[in-house]
Short mmCIF file of C-alpha atoms and ligand atoms in Angstrom, two decimals:
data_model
loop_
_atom_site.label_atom_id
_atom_site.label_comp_id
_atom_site.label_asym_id
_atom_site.label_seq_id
_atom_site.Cartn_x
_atom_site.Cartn_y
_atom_site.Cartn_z
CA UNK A 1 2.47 -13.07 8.93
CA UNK A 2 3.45 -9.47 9.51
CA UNK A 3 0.28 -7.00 11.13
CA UNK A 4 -0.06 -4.11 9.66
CA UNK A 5 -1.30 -0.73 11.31
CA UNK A 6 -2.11 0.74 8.43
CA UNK A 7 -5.78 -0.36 6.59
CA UNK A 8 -5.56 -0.77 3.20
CA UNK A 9 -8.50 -2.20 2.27
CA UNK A 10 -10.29 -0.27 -0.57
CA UNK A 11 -7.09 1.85 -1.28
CA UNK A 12 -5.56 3.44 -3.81
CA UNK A 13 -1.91 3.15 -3.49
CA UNK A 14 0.66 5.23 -6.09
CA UNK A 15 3.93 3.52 -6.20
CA UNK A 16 6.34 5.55 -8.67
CA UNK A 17 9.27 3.30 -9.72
CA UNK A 18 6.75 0.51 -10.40
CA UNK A 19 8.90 -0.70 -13.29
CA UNK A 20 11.85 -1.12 -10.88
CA UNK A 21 13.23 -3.72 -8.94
CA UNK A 22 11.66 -2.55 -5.25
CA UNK A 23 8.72 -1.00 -7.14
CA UNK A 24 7.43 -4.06 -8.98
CA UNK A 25 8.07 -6.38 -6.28
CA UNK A 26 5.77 -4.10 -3.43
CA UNK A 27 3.41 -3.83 -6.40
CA UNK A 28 2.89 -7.52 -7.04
CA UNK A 29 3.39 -8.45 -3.04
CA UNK A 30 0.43 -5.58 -2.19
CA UNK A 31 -1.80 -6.82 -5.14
CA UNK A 32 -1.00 -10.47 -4.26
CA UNK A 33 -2.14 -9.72 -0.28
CA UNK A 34 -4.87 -7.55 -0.51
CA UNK A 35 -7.72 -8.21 -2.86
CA UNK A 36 -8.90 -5.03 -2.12
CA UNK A 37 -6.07 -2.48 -3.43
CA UNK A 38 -5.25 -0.42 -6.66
CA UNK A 39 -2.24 0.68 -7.82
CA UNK A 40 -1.57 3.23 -9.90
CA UNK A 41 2.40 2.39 -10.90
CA UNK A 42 4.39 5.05 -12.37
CA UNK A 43 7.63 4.75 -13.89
CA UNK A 44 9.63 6.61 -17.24
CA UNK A 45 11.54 3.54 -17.61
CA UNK A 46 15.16 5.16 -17.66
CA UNK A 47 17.72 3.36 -19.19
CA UNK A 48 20.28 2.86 -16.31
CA UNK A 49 20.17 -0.78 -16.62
CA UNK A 50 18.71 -2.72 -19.26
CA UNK A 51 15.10 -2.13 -19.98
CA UNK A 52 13.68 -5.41 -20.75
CA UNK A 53 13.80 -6.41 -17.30
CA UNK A 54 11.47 -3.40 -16.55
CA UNK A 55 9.00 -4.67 -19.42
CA UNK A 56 9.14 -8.12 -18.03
CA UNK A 57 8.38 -6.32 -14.44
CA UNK A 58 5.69 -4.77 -15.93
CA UNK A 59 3.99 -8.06 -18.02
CA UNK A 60 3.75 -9.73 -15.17
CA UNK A 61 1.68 -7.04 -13.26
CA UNK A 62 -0.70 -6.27 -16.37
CA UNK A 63 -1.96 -9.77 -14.96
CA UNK A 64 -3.90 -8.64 -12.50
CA UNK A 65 -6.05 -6.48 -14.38
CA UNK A 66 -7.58 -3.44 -13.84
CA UNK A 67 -6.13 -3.35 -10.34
CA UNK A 68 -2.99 -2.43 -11.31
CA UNK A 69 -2.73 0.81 -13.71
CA UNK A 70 0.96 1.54 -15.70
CA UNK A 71 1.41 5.18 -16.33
CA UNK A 72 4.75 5.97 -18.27
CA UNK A 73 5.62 9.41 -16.84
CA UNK A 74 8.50 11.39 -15.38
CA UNK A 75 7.67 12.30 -11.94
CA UNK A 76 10.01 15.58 -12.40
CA UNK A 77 7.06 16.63 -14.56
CA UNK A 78 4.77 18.41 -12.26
CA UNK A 79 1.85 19.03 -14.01
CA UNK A 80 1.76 15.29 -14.92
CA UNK A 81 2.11 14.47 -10.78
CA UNK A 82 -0.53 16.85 -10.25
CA UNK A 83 -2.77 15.99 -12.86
CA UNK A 84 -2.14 11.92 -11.50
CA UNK A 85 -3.19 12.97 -8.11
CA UNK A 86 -6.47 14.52 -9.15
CA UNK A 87 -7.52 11.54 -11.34
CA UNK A 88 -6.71 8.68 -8.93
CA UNK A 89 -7.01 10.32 -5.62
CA UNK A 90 -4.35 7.92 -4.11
CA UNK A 91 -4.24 7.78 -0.32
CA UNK A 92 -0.87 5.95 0.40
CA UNK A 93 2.12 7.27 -1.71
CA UNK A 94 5.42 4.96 -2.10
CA UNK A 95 8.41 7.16 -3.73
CA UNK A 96 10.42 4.45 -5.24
CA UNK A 97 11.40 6.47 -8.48
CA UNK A 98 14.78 7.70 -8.17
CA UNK A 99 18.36 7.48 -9.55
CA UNK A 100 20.19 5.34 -7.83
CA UNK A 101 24.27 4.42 -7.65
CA UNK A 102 26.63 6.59 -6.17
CA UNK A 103 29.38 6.46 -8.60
CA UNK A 104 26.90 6.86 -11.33
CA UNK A 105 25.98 10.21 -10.38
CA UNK A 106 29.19 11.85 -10.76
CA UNK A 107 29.26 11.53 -14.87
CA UNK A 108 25.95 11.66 -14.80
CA UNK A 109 24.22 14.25 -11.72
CA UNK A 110 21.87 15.99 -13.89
CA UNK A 111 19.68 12.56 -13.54
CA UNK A 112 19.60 12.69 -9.80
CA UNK A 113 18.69 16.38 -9.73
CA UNK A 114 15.65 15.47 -12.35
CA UNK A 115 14.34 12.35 -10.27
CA UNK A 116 15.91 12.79 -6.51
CA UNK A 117 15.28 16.37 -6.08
CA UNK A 118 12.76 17.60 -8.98
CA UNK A 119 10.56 14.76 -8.95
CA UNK A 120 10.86 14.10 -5.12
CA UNK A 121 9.65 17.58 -4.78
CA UNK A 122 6.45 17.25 -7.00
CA UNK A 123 5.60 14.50 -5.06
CA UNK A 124 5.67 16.38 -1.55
CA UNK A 125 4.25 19.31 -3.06
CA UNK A 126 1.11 16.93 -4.41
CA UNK A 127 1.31 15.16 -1.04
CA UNK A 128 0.70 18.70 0.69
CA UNK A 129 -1.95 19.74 -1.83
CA UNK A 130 -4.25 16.50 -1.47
CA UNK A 131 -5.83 14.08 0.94
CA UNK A 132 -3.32 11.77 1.22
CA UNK A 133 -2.88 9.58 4.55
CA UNK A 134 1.06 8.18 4.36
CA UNK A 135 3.50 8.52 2.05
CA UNK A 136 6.55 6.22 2.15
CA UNK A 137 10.16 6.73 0.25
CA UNK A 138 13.16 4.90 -0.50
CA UNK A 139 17.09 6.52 -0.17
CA UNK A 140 20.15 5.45 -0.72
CA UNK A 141 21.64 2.51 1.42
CA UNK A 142 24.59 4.97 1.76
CA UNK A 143 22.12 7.42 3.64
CA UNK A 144 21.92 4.52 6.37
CA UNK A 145 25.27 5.11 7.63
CA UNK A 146 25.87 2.01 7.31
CA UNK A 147 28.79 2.75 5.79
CA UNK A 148 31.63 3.93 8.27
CA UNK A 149 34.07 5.75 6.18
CA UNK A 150 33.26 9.09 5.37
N1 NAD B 201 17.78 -2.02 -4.43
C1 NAD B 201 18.40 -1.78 -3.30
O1 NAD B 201 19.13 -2.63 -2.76
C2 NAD B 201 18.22 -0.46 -2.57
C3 NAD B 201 18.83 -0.29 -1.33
C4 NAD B 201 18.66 0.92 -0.66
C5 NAD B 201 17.90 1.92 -1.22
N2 NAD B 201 17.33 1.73 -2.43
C6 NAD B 201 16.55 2.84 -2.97
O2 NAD B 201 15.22 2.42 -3.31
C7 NAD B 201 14.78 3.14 -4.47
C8 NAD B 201 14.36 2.15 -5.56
O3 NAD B 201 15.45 1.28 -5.81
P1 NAD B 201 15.39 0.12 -6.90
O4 NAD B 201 16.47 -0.84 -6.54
O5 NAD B 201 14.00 -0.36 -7.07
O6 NAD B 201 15.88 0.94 -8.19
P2 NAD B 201 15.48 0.74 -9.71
O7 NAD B 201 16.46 1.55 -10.50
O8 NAD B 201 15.30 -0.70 -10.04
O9 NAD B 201 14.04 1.42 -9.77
C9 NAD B 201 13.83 2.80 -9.84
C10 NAD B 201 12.81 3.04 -10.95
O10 NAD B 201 12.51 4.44 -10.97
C11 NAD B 201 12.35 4.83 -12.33
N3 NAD B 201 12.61 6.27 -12.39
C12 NAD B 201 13.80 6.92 -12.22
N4 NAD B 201 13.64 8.24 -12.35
C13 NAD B 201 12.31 8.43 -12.60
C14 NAD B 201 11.52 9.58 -12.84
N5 NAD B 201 12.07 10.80 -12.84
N6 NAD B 201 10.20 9.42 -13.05
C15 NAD B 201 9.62 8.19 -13.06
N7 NAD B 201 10.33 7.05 -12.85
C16 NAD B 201 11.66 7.18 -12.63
C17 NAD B 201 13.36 4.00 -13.12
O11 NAD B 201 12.98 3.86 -14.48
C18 NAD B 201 13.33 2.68 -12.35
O12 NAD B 201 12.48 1.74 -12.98
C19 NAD B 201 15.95 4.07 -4.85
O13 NAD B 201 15.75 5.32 -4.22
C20 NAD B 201 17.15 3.37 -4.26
O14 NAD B 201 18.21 4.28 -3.98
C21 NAD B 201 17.46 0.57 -3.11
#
């Protein structure tokens, strides 16, 4: 059993990316855990990879209810960040929404300058301009350095 330091009983916890593969799984993991969380998931369901898997992703959360809320929205859309923010309140923040691949992005870099930099941004920028405790984000695994050639 792993301890957390970080209470999360009563939260509200906004995971964007919730249709994705990290996204879904910390969604169903924190819901499955802690009887006492929400989430509000956010996702635009790109089309990078097939989107039935997302659907099925999301199916299997609608399970649990009310304690799990799906919002189809681009998180490069500020007023739609801000406007999430003020209804929800959410105290922890989990920044899973992104492009990912590396090779993808050089036929395609207007995506990762929508979702990695636009959409990142809205979400600091709501961060800053509410009462939010931690807020969490994924890169890419080439950020790591694991990767020794340059
Ligand atoms: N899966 C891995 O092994 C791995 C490893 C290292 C880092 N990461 C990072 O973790 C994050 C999540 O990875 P994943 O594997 O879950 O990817 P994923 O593609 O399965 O999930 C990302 C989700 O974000 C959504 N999305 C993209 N742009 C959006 C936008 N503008 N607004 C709203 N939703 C948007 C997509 O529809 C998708 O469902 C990424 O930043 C990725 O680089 C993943």
């Amino acid at each position: 059993m792993v301890s957390y330091n970080i209470d999360l009983k009563d939260k509200t916890i906004l995971i964007t990316g919730a249709a994705g593969f990290i996204g879904a799984n910390l969604a169903k993991r924190l819901l499955t855990e802690f009887e006492h969380v929400t989430i509000i998931g956010i996702d635009n369901i790109t089309d990078y990879y097939d989107v039935r898997l997302k659907h099925e992703r999301l199916n299997e959360l609608a399970a649990f209810g009310k304690r799990f809320r799906f919002i189809k929205e681009n998180i490069a859309n500020k007023q739609a960040v801000e406007h999430i923010f003020d209804e929800y309140h959410p105290k922890i923040i989990v920044n899973l929404a992104a492009q990912a691949g590396v090779r993808y992005s050089i036929t395609n870099p207007d995506s990762y300058v929508e979702s990695n930099l636009v959409g990142f941004y809205n979400i600091l920028e709501a961060c800053r301009n509410h009462d939010v405790e931690h807020l969490v984000y994924a890169s890419s695994s080439s950020v790591y350095g694991s990767n020794k050639k340059v």
